[in-house]
Short mmCIF file of C-alpha atoms in Angstrom, two decimals:
data_model
loop_
_atom_site.label_atom_id
_atom_site.label_comp_id
_atom_site.label_asym_id
_atom_site.label_seq_id
_atom_site.Cartn_x
_atom_site.Cartn_y
_atom_site.Cartn_z
CA MET A 1 0.01 0.03 0.03
CA GLN A 2 1.36 3.44 -0.92
CA TYR A 3 0.75 6.57 1.10
CA LEU A 4 1.35 10.14 0.17
CA VAL A 5 2.90 11.79 3.13
CA SER A 6 2.73 15.63 3.10
CA VAL A 7 4.77 17.90 5.15
CA ILE A 8 2.66 20.91 6.23
CA ASP A 9 4.23 24.20 7.22
CA ASP A 10 2.47 27.27 8.63
CA LYS A 11 3.35 30.74 7.50
CA ASN A 12 2.34 32.13 10.90
CA ASN A 13 4.29 29.61 12.84
CA PRO A 14 6.92 28.11 10.63
CA GLY A 15 8.93 24.99 11.78
CA SER A 16 12.55 25.37 12.48
CA THR A 17 14.99 25.64 9.46
CA ASP A 18 17.76 23.40 10.75
CA ARG A 19 16.10 20.10 10.11
CA ARG A 20 17.95 19.00 7.01
CA PRO A 21 20.50 16.68 8.54
CA ALA A 22 17.88 14.95 10.63
CA ILE A 23 15.63 14.52 7.63
CA SER A 24 18.50 13.05 5.67
CA ALA A 25 19.17 10.50 8.37
CA PHE A 26 15.46 9.68 8.55
CA ASN A 27 15.44 9.17 4.75
CA GLU A 28 18.36 6.78 4.93
CA ARG A 29 16.45 4.74 7.47
CA LEU A 30 13.25 4.77 5.34
CA ILE A 31 15.37 3.48 2.47
CA ALA A 32 17.09 0.84 4.55
CA GLU A 33 13.80 -0.40 6.00
CA GLY A 34 12.10 -0.54 2.53
CA TYR A 35 9.47 2.18 3.07
CA TRP A 36 10.98 4.88 0.83
CA VAL A 37 9.49 5.34 -2.61
CA PHE A 38 9.95 9.06 -3.18
CA ALA A 39 10.79 12.23 -1.29
CA GLY A 40 11.13 15.85 -2.26
CA GLY A 41 11.06 19.27 -0.61
CA LEU A 42 9.17 21.95 -2.37
CA ALA A 43 10.11 25.59 -3.29
CA ASP A 44 8.00 28.41 -1.76
CA THR A 45 4.39 28.55 -2.81
CA ASP A 46 5.17 31.92 -4.59
CA ALA A 47 7.02 29.85 -7.18
CA ALA A 48 3.90 27.90 -8.12
CA THR A 49 1.97 28.44 -11.35
CA VAL A 50 -1.53 27.18 -11.98
CA ILE A 51 -2.64 26.23 -15.59
CA ASP A 52 -6.26 25.83 -16.56
CA ASN A 53 -6.87 24.47 -19.96
CA ARG A 54 -10.41 23.29 -19.57
CA GLY A 55 -11.69 26.14 -21.69
CA GLU A 56 -10.82 27.26 -25.14
CA GLN A 57 -7.50 28.71 -24.14
CA ALA A 58 -4.96 27.77 -21.49
CA VAL A 59 -4.88 30.30 -18.70
CA PHE A 60 -1.74 30.59 -16.59
CA SER A 61 -2.02 32.17 -13.20
CA ASP A 62 0.78 33.06 -10.73
CA GLY A 63 0.87 31.49 -7.25
CA PRO A 64 -0.64 28.38 -5.68
CA PHE A 65 -4.12 27.01 -6.51
CA VAL A 66 -5.26 27.89 -3.01
CA GLU A 67 -3.94 30.67 -0.76
CA SER A 68 -3.79 29.51 2.83
CA LYS A 69 -1.55 29.99 5.88
CA GLU A 70 -0.80 26.32 5.89
CA TYR A 71 0.86 25.03 2.76
CA LEU A 72 2.58 21.92 1.44
CA ALA A 73 6.31 22.14 2.03
CA GLY A 74 7.36 18.72 0.94
CA VAL A 75 6.16 15.19 0.12
CA TRP A 76 7.08 11.60 0.59
CA VAL A 77 5.62 8.50 -1.02
CA TRP A 78 5.95 5.53 1.36
CA GLU A 79 5.25 1.93 0.79
CA ALA A 80 3.82 0.48 4.02
CA PRO A 81 1.73 -2.64 4.85
CA ASP A 82 -0.99 -0.75 6.57
CA LEU A 83 -1.97 2.59 8.17
CA ASP A 84 -0.55 1.70 11.58
CA VAL A 85 2.82 1.38 10.12
CA ALA A 86 2.50 4.54 8.18
CA LEU A 87 1.16 6.53 11.17
CA LYS A 88 4.10 5.29 13.35
CA LEU A 89 6.56 6.54 10.71
CA ALA A 90 4.64 9.81 10.25
CA THR A 91 4.66 10.34 14.08
CA GLU A 92 8.51 10.22 13.88
CA ALA A 93 8.56 12.30 10.69
CA SER A 94 6.66 15.15 12.37
CA LYS A 95 9.32 15.34 15.13
CA VAL A 96 12.09 15.01 12.55
CA CYS A 97 10.65 17.79 10.27
CA ASP A 98 9.34 19.95 13.14
CA ARG A 99 6.07 20.26 11.12
CA LYS A 100 2.61 18.65 10.74
CA ILE A 101 2.29 15.70 8.54
CA GLU A 102 -0.65 14.35 6.62
CA VAL A 103 -0.91 10.70 5.61
CA ARG A 104 -3.21 9.91 2.71
CA PRO A 105 -3.56 6.57 0.93
CA PHE A 106 -3.27 6.21 -2.78
CA GLN A 107 -6.27 4.55 -4.41
CA MET B 1 -42.16 -12.27 24.42
CA SER B 2 -42.06 -15.85 23.08
CA ASP B 3 -39.17 -18.22 23.86
CA VAL B 4 -37.95 -17.99 20.27
CA GLU B 5 -37.98 -14.17 20.25
CA GLU B 6 -36.18 -14.18 23.53
CA ALA B 7 -33.61 -16.55 22.03
CA VAL B 8 -33.15 -14.27 19.05
CA THR B 9 -32.76 -11.18 21.28
CA ARG B 10 -30.29 -13.03 23.55
CA ALA B 11 -28.31 -14.32 20.59
CA HIS B 12 -28.18 -10.74 19.17
CA HIS B 13 -26.78 -9.45 22.42
CA GLU B 14 -24.32 -12.33 22.87
CA GLU B 15 -23.36 -13.26 19.32
CA TRP B 16 -23.51 -10.19 17.18
CA ALA B 17 -19.96 -8.99 17.73
CA ARG B 18 -18.74 -12.48 17.43
CA VAL B 19 -20.44 -13.02 14.04
CA VAL B 20 -19.21 -9.68 12.70
CA ALA B 21 -15.74 -10.14 14.01
CA ALA B 22 -15.36 -13.70 12.51
CA LEU B 23 -16.71 -12.55 9.15
CA THR B 24 -14.42 -9.46 9.04
CA ARG B 25 -11.42 -11.60 9.58
CA ARG B 26 -12.60 -14.12 6.95
CA PHE B 27 -13.52 -11.58 4.28
CA GLY B 28 -11.37 -8.68 5.31
CA ASP B 29 -14.33 -6.30 4.86
CA LEU B 30 -16.54 -4.66 7.45
CA ASP B 31 -19.26 -3.89 5.05
CA ILE B 32 -19.68 -7.52 3.97
CA ALA B 33 -19.45 -8.68 7.56
CA GLU B 34 -22.09 -6.21 8.77
CA GLU B 35 -24.51 -7.00 6.00
CA ALA B 36 -24.12 -10.68 6.20
CA ALA B 37 -24.49 -10.68 9.98
CA ALA B 38 -27.72 -8.59 9.69
CA GLU B 39 -29.02 -11.13 7.05
CA ALA B 40 -28.17 -14.04 9.33
CA PHE B 41 -30.17 -12.64 12.26
CA ALA B 42 -33.09 -11.95 9.84
CA THR B 43 -32.86 -15.49 8.76
CA ALA B 44 -32.92 -16.60 12.42
CA VAL B 45 -36.09 -14.57 13.08
CA GLU B 46 -37.70 -16.42 10.04
CA ARG B 47 -36.43 -19.87 10.63
CA TRP B 48 -36.16 -20.45 14.35
CA PRO B 49 -39.89 -20.41 15.13
CA ALA B 50 -40.48 -23.26 12.77
CA ASP B 51 -37.07 -25.13 13.01
CA GLY B 52 -36.47 -24.47 16.66
CA VAL B 53 -33.57 -22.65 18.22
CA PRO B 54 -30.28 -24.39 17.35
CA ALA B 55 -28.18 -25.97 20.05
CA ASN B 56 -25.33 -23.52 19.34
CA PRO B 57 -26.88 -20.28 18.17
CA GLY B 58 -23.54 -18.53 17.68
CA ALA B 59 -22.17 -21.25 15.50
CA TRP B 60 -25.42 -21.37 13.46
CA LEU B 61 -25.40 -17.55 12.93
CA THR B 62 -21.71 -17.45 11.96
CA THR B 63 -22.25 -20.31 9.41
CA THR B 64 -25.38 -18.70 8.04
CA ALA B 65 -23.70 -15.37 7.77
CA LYS B 66 -20.76 -16.81 6.03
CA ARG B 67 -23.03 -18.51 3.44
CA LYS B 68 -24.78 -15.17 2.95
CA ALA B 69 -21.50 -13.38 2.38
CA ILE B 70 -20.38 -15.97 -0.13
CA ASP B 71 -23.73 -15.71 -1.94
CA ARG B 72 -23.29 -11.98 -2.11
CA LEU B 73 -19.71 -12.26 -3.38
CA ARG B 74 -20.92 -14.70 -6.09
CA ARG B 75 -23.54 -12.33 -7.22
CA GLU B 76 -21.17 -9.41 -7.38
CA ASN B 77 -19.21 -9.15 -10.59
CA LYS B 78 -17.32 -6.07 -9.77
CA ARG B 79 -14.87 -7.87 -7.41
CA ASP B 80 -11.58 -9.03 -8.57
CA ASP B 81 -12.02 -12.73 -9.72
CA LYS B 82 -8.84 -13.94 -8.11
CA GLN B 83 -9.80 -12.34 -4.75
CA LYS B 84 -13.22 -13.91 -5.12
CA GLU B 85 -11.86 -17.32 -5.73
CA ALA B 86 -9.51 -16.95 -2.71
CA TRP B 87 -12.48 -16.22 -0.47
CA MET B 88 -14.44 -19.16 -1.87
CA LEU B 89 -11.67 -21.80 -1.51
CA TYR B 90 -10.43 -20.58 1.82
CA ASP B 91 -11.11 -23.29 4.40
CA ASP B 92 -11.83 -22.12 7.86
CA PRO B 93 -9.42 -23.27 10.47
CA PRO B 94 -11.10 -24.80 13.45
CA GLU B 95 -12.12 -22.04 15.80
CA HIS B 96 -10.82 -22.30 19.23
CA LEU B 97 -12.08 -20.04 21.97
CA GLY B 98 -8.91 -17.84 22.00
CA ALA B 99 -9.28 -17.08 18.30
CA ILE B 100 -12.88 -15.96 18.73
CA ASP B 101 -11.80 -13.63 21.46
CA ASP B 102 -8.93 -12.26 19.34
CA ASP B 103 -11.43 -11.55 16.46
CA GLN B 104 -13.62 -9.52 18.78
CA LEU B 105 -10.63 -7.53 20.16
CA ARG B 106 -9.56 -6.90 16.56
CA LEU B 107 -12.99 -5.57 15.80
CA ILE B 108 -13.04 -3.33 18.84
CA PHE B 109 -9.65 -1.90 18.18
CA THR B 110 -10.39 -1.31 14.56
CA CYS B 111 -13.71 0.56 15.37
CA CYS B 112 -11.82 2.64 17.93
CA HIS B 113 -8.90 3.44 15.75
CA PRO B 114 -7.25 6.84 16.46
CA ALA B 115 -7.26 7.77 12.74
CA LEU B 116 -11.13 7.91 12.92
CA GLY B 117 -12.94 10.98 14.40
CA MET B 118 -14.28 10.41 17.84
CA GLU B 119 -17.99 10.58 16.61
CA ALA B 120 -17.19 7.91 13.94
CA ARG B 121 -15.48 5.69 16.52
CA VAL B 122 -18.45 5.87 18.85
CA ALA B 123 -21.03 5.15 15.97
CA LEU B 124 -18.96 2.40 14.41
CA THR B 125 -18.41 0.72 17.82
CA LEU B 126 -22.18 0.83 18.60
CA ARG B 127 -23.00 -0.60 15.21
CA MET B 128 -20.29 -3.28 14.70
CA VAL B 129 -19.60 -4.31 18.21
CA GLY B 130 -22.84 -3.40 19.98
CA GLY B 131 -25.12 -4.42 17.09
CA LEU B 132 -27.31 -1.37 17.46
CA THR B 133 -29.10 -0.38 14.31
CA VAL B 134 -28.32 2.85 12.53
CA PRO B 135 -31.72 4.35 13.48
CA GLU B 136 -31.16 3.37 17.11
CA ILE B 137 -27.65 5.04 17.11
CA ALA B 138 -29.06 8.15 15.34
CA ARG B 139 -31.79 8.45 18.06
CA ALA B 140 -29.18 7.95 20.82
CA PHE B 141 -27.13 10.90 19.55
CA LEU B 142 -30.09 13.04 18.35
CA VAL B 143 -28.68 12.95 14.80
CA GLN B 144 -30.74 12.49 11.61
CA GLU B 145 -30.77 8.85 10.51
CA SER B 146 -29.28 9.64 7.10
CA ALA B 147 -26.47 11.68 8.66
CA MET B 148 -25.71 8.81 11.08
CA GLY B 149 -25.73 6.36 8.17
CA ARG B 150 -23.24 8.54 6.23
CA ARG B 151 -20.99 8.81 9.22
CA ILE B 152 -20.72 5.00 9.65
CA THR B 153 -20.40 4.55 5.83
CA ARG B 154 -17.54 7.14 5.71
CA ALA B 155 -15.77 5.48 8.63
CA LYS B 156 -15.92 2.05 6.94
CA ALA B 157 -14.69 3.57 3.65
CA LYS B 158 -11.71 5.17 5.41
CA ILE B 159 -10.82 1.85 7.10
CA LYS B 160 -10.76 0.28 3.73
CA ALA B 161 -9.14 3.04 1.69
CA ALA B 162 -6.39 3.87 4.18
CA ARG B 163 -6.01 0.22 5.14
CA ILE B 164 -6.51 0.48 8.84
CA PRO B 165 -5.38 -2.96 9.99
CA TYR B 166 -7.75 -5.52 11.57
CA ARG B 167 -5.38 -6.29 14.42
CA VAL B 168 -4.85 -6.18 18.09
CA PRO B 169 -2.20 -3.48 18.63
CA THR B 170 1.36 -4.41 19.49
CA ALA B 171 2.26 -4.59 23.26
CA GLU B 172 3.99 -1.29 22.91
CA ASP B 173 0.85 0.56 21.52
CA LEU B 174 -1.59 -1.32 23.58
CA PRO B 175 -1.95 0.98 26.62
CA THR B 176 -2.62 3.95 24.51
CA ARG B 177 -4.94 2.19 22.15
CA LEU B 178 -6.91 0.52 24.98
CA SER B 179 -7.25 3.86 26.61
CA GLY B 180 -8.80 5.12 23.40
CA VAL B 181 -11.32 2.19 23.49
CA LEU B 182 -12.27 2.99 27.05
CA THR B 183 -12.77 6.66 26.12
CA VAL B 184 -15.30 5.61 23.52
CA VAL B 185 -17.37 3.30 25.88
CA TYR B 186 -17.21 5.91 28.65
CA LEU B 187 -18.47 8.57 26.28
CA VAL B 188 -21.40 6.31 25.38
CA PHE B 189 -22.05 5.77 29.14
CA ASN B 190 -21.89 9.54 29.93
CA GLU B 191 -24.16 10.42 27.04
CA GLY B 192 -26.65 8.05 28.66
CA TYR B 193 -26.01 9.14 32.17
CA LEU B 194 -25.94 12.91 31.61
CA ALA B 195 -28.20 12.96 28.43
CA THR B 196 -28.34 16.37 26.89
CA GLY B 197 -31.07 18.09 24.92
CA PRO B 198 -34.36 19.65 25.85
CA ASP B 199 -36.47 16.69 24.70
CA THR B 200 -34.45 13.88 26.00
CA ASP B 201 -34.99 11.79 29.07
CA PRO B 202 -32.56 12.94 31.76
CA VAL B 203 -31.04 9.44 31.99
CA ARG B 204 -30.87 7.24 28.92
CA HIS B 205 -30.85 3.71 30.29
CA ASP B 206 -30.38 2.16 26.84
CA LEU B 207 -27.04 3.98 26.50
CA THR B 208 -25.74 3.34 29.99
CA ALA B 209 -26.72 -0.38 29.70
CA GLU B 210 -25.09 -0.66 26.25
CA ALA B 211 -21.90 0.89 27.64
CA ILE B 212 -21.75 -1.45 30.56
CA ARG B 213 -22.29 -4.38 28.19
CA LEU B 214 -19.46 -3.26 25.90
CA THR B 215 -17.18 -2.77 28.95
CA ARG B 216 -18.05 -6.21 30.23
CA MET B 217 -17.14 -7.51 26.80
CA VAL B 218 -13.73 -5.80 26.90
CA ARG B 219 -13.32 -6.99 30.50
CA HIS B 220 -13.97 -10.60 29.39
CA LEU B 221 -11.36 -10.25 26.54
CA MET B 222 -8.75 -8.46 28.68
CA PRO B 223 -9.37 -9.76 32.20
CA ASP B 224 -5.96 -8.73 33.58
CA ASP B 225 -6.18 -4.98 32.63
CA GLY B 226 -6.67 -2.70 35.71
CA GLU B 227 -8.22 0.21 33.87
CA VAL B 228 -10.78 -2.00 32.16
CA ALA B 229 -11.85 -3.33 35.63
CA GLY B 230 -11.73 0.24 37.03
CA LEU B 231 -14.04 1.62 34.29
CA LEU B 232 -16.50 -1.26 34.70
CA ALA B 233 -16.62 -0.68 38.54
CA LEU B 234 -16.99 3.08 37.89
CA MET B 235 -19.96 2.42 35.57
CA LEU B 236 -21.57 -0.10 37.86
CA LEU B 237 -21.35 2.18 40.90
CA THR B 238 -22.78 5.10 38.98
CA GLU B 239 -25.49 3.10 37.27
CA ALA B 240 -26.45 1.62 40.70
CA ARG B 241 -27.65 5.06 41.78
CA ARG B 242 -29.50 5.76 38.53
CA THR B 243 -33.03 5.48 39.74
CA ALA B 244 -32.31 7.36 42.97
CA ARG B 245 -30.79 10.20 41.11
CA VAL B 246 -33.78 11.44 39.33
CA SER B 247 -37.08 12.26 41.14
CA ALA B 248 -40.52 11.13 39.96
CA GLY B 249 -40.98 14.72 38.81
CA GLY B 250 -37.86 14.47 36.64
CA GLU B 251 -35.61 16.52 38.85
CA LEU B 252 -32.00 15.73 39.82
CA VAL B 253 -31.58 14.36 43.34
CA ILE B 254 -28.12 15.23 44.58
CA LEU B 255 -26.06 12.56 46.38
CA ASP B 256 -26.94 14.09 49.79
CA GLU B 257 -30.64 13.68 49.28
CA GLN B 258 -30.78 10.32 47.51
CA ASP B 259 -32.67 7.48 48.96
CA ARG B 260 -29.79 5.09 49.50
CA GLY B 261 -32.19 2.26 49.99
CA ALA B 262 -33.12 2.70 46.38
CA TRP B 263 -29.62 1.99 45.13
CA ASP B 264 -29.07 -1.24 43.20
CA ALA B 265 -27.37 -3.42 45.84
CA PRO B 266 -26.14 -6.14 43.44
CA LEU B 267 -24.51 -3.65 41.10
CA ILE B 268 -22.88 -1.86 44.14
CA ALA B 269 -21.60 -5.28 45.42
CA GLU B 270 -20.12 -6.13 42.07
CA GLY B 271 -18.57 -2.71 41.73
CA HIS B 272 -17.04 -2.99 45.28
CA ARG B 273 -15.68 -6.40 44.42
CA LEU B 274 -13.86 -4.96 41.34
CA VAL B 275 -12.56 -2.03 43.47
CA ARG B 276 -11.23 -4.38 46.09
CA GLU B 277 -9.53 -6.39 43.35
CA ARG B 278 -7.85 -3.28 42.17
CA LEU B 279 -6.86 -2.14 45.64
CA ALA B 280 -5.12 -5.47 46.14
CA ALA B 281 -3.27 -4.93 42.86
CA ALA B 282 -2.28 -1.43 43.83
CA ALA B 283 -1.08 -2.72 47.28
CA ALA B 284 1.10 -5.13 45.33
CA GLY B 285 2.71 -2.19 43.50
CA GLU B 286 0.55 -1.74 40.42
CA ALA B 287 -0.04 1.94 39.91
CA PRO B 288 -3.65 2.67 39.38
CA GLY B 289 -4.95 4.68 36.44
CA ARG B 290 -7.70 7.30 36.52
CA TYR B 291 -10.69 4.99 36.04
CA GLN B 292 -9.53 2.92 39.04
CA ILE B 293 -9.18 6.02 41.19
CA LEU B 294 -12.59 7.31 40.09
CA ALA B 295 -14.13 3.89 40.83
CA ALA B 296 -12.53 3.97 44.29
CA ILE B 297 -14.04 7.41 44.99
CA ASN B 298 -17.40 6.07 44.04
CA ALA B 299 -16.83 3.02 46.28
CA VAL B 300 -16.26 5.39 49.22
CA HIS B 301 -19.57 7.26 48.46
CA THR B 302 -21.53 4.03 48.07
CA SER B 303 -20.13 2.55 51.21
CA ALA B 304 -21.48 5.31 53.37
CA ARG B 305 -24.89 4.82 54.91
CA ASP B 306 -25.64 8.50 54.56
CA MET B 307 -23.82 11.71 53.44
CA ARG B 308 -22.50 12.48 56.92
CA ASP B 309 -21.07 9.01 57.12
CA THR B 310 -18.86 9.63 54.06
CA ASP B 311 -15.16 9.26 54.63
CA TRP B 312 -14.33 12.66 53.06
CA SER B 313 -10.55 12.49 53.92
CA GLN B 314 -10.39 9.29 51.95
CA VAL B 315 -12.26 10.96 49.01
CA LEU B 316 -9.78 13.88 49.17
CA ALA B 317 -6.75 11.71 49.24
CA LEU B 318 -8.06 9.85 46.13
CA TYR B 319 -8.64 13.14 44.37
CA ASP B 320 -5.13 14.23 45.27
CA GLN B 321 -3.87 11.04 43.68
CA LEU B 322 -6.09 11.66 40.64
CA VAL B 323 -4.92 15.30 40.13
CA ARG B 324 -1.41 13.99 39.75
CA LEU B 325 -2.47 11.80 36.86
CA ASP B 326 -5.01 14.18 35.25
CA SER B 327 -4.65 17.88 35.43
CA SER B 328 -8.21 18.50 34.02
CA PRO B 329 -10.01 21.39 35.67
CA VAL B 330 -13.10 19.18 36.05
CA ILE B 331 -11.24 16.87 38.36
CA ALA B 332 -9.95 19.93 40.34
CA LEU B 333 -13.57 21.16 40.66
CA ASN B 334 -14.73 17.81 41.96
CA ARG B 335 -11.76 17.77 44.35
CA ALA B 336 -12.93 21.12 45.67
CA ILE B 337 -16.26 19.64 46.74
CA ALA B 338 -14.45 17.24 49.01
CA VAL B 339 -12.41 20.21 50.28
CA ALA B 340 -15.60 21.93 51.25
CA GLU B 341 -16.66 18.99 53.41
CA LEU B 342 -13.34 18.91 55.25
CA ASP B 343 -12.08 22.51 55.34
CA GLY B 344 -15.36 24.43 54.86
CA PRO B 345 -17.04 26.30 51.98
CA GLU B 346 -14.70 29.40 52.20
CA VAL B 347 -11.59 27.38 51.48
CA ALA B 348 -13.33 25.45 48.74
CA LEU B 349 -14.66 28.66 47.09
CA ALA B 350 -11.11 30.05 46.89
CA THR B 351 -10.03 26.79 45.17
CA VAL B 352 -12.99 26.88 42.75
CA GLY B 353 -12.38 30.49 41.95
CA ARG B 354 -8.98 29.65 40.56
CA LEU B 355 -10.62 27.57 37.92
CA GLU B 356 -12.78 30.25 36.48
CA HIS B 357 -10.74 31.00 33.40
CA ARG B 358 -10.93 27.29 32.31
CA LEU B 359 -14.39 26.43 33.52
CA ALA B 360 -16.43 29.57 32.90
CA GLY B 361 -18.56 27.79 30.24
CA TYR B 362 -19.23 24.67 32.34
CA HIS B 363 -22.47 24.48 34.24
CA ALA B 364 -21.16 22.40 37.09
CA TYR B 365 -18.60 25.14 37.82
CA HIS B 366 -21.32 27.73 38.43
CA ALA B 367 -23.54 25.14 40.22
CA THR B 368 -20.69 24.36 42.63
CA ARG B 369 -19.98 28.04 43.29
CA ALA B 370 -23.69 28.69 43.75
CA ASP B 371 -23.90 26.03 46.43
CA LEU B 372 -20.77 27.17 48.25
CA LEU B 373 -21.87 30.84 48.12
CA LEU B 374 -25.23 29.75 49.59
CA ARG B 375 -23.50 27.89 52.38
CA LEU B 376 -21.63 31.10 53.06
CA GLY B 377 -24.85 33.08 53.23
CA ARG B 378 -24.03 35.17 50.22
CA GLY B 379 -27.49 34.80 48.68
CA GLN B 380 -27.28 37.38 45.87
CA GLU B 381 -24.05 36.04 44.53
CA SER B 382 -25.34 32.53 44.80
CA ARG B 383 -28.48 33.43 42.81
CA ALA B 384 -26.37 34.95 40.03
CA ALA B 385 -24.27 31.80 39.94
CA TYR B 386 -27.41 29.63 39.75
CA ASP B 387 -28.56 31.73 36.84
CA LYS B 388 -25.41 31.02 34.96
CA ALA B 389 -25.56 27.34 35.84
CA ILE B 390 -29.09 26.98 34.62
CA ASP B 391 -28.25 28.77 31.27
CA LEU B 392 -25.49 26.33 30.65
CA ALA B 393 -27.08 23.07 31.94
CA GLY B 394 -27.98 20.76 29.00
CA ASN B 395 -29.54 18.05 31.07
CA THR B 396 -33.24 18.60 31.92
CA ALA B 397 -33.09 17.09 35.39
CA GLU B 398 -30.12 19.17 36.34
CA ALA B 399 -31.75 22.37 35.07
CA ALA B 400 -34.91 21.56 37.05
CA TYR B 401 -32.93 20.99 40.25
CA LEU B 402 -30.89 24.18 39.86
CA THR B 403 -34.00 26.20 39.12
CA ARG B 404 -35.64 24.96 42.27
CA ARG B 405 -32.57 25.84 44.36
CA ARG B 406 -32.39 29.25 42.90
CA ASP B 407 -36.07 29.94 43.39
CA GLN B 408 -35.71 28.90 47.10
CA LEU B 409 -33.36 31.80 47.46
CA ARG B 410 -36.01 34.40 46.63
#
């Protein structure tokens, strides 16, 4: 079972910025234990562009599709046997990243 | 009620969870298990009057439910053929008692999984473990039937989509997860005991009884756990006073004024037995949790022949122990009531006053203040506190009691 694991930051109350070494170590462990599928940190939401080509012409707009104080700061994809395993890892991930984590299953 | 109807009702009480649990393990799907169990009980209602009640109703119901589930899977084309085949060919291992117990525990822990919202946990537990129907659960929580149905459907869908495992938690996670299960059943109990809503009976015996039944089930499955025993004792000692607690006119009767002869002696005896069992464990070095301490407090109250007979220093010592485990202001408020009995209302009032910023929206805070102010002869302030308590009280019997007390002040 694959889970999308989102790291959520808060513009009003951002997590600490010195987490990179801890996250690297955590990633090493995810890989060693066979959970790691993908990981990536995201650039600031200001760098996002939304494209809507449902109409006659593609429309580009600057910025994220939804403006909110909380935003997606990075993602993982994990392979885990069930939600309990994913939640246990996510509990650690939240400490490691100093941020909230959302766990959502793929279909 | 005819003998057969009684047998069906009893089987429903005793076997529902077992049937659902066995089918969930076998088919890996709560939906299938729930539907097949319901069909099996419907078949029992049809067949038992003519065929007689089977010697082992639980086994009959489980077998019938399994057949129903397989029939349904055969009819369904949308399921993956391979998976279907696996279900059909799967030969049940002989069921020993331990396996059945494990299934029921799995079911309980799955329904009370922390990834589900609290309301969903309560609803799902009452449906899957308790066997209440969706309309019954909807009525119990004053929610529209369709909304309650959606709540349960959504919870089942999340269990499936997110793959919440059908498993008893590991030893490491067990204490936290079990405490989550006890929270769910205690919430059901309290919703029955302190029923809220203007058109509700002040005490909903159906809910308190269901909560006790569920706790007995957990106790049967985990006989060595102290908090399970503690919660059961707490519920029994509370339930024992149920009829004495509300007057014929629908007004709350406070502990001081209750007819202690109207308390349910067998329930009290059972509660006291459990508390003694836990006291012995505590004496042997096992630290008691909050339910065990709350049960012990209730045991002190139910041991006293009248209010003046109450061992308040014992009650206070227990609250002091509880405060160290649970810093909730509600516990501190209840502790202050014991303080009032030992050190007088003035000392208690000062203690209560320190809780204002955390309890200003809680009716019992104002009711306690009102009573203490009254005892101090501060009538006007007392009346104002009663006004606030009445505004905030959600339980009809409590509101009626508080109103009478206030009106006596005029």
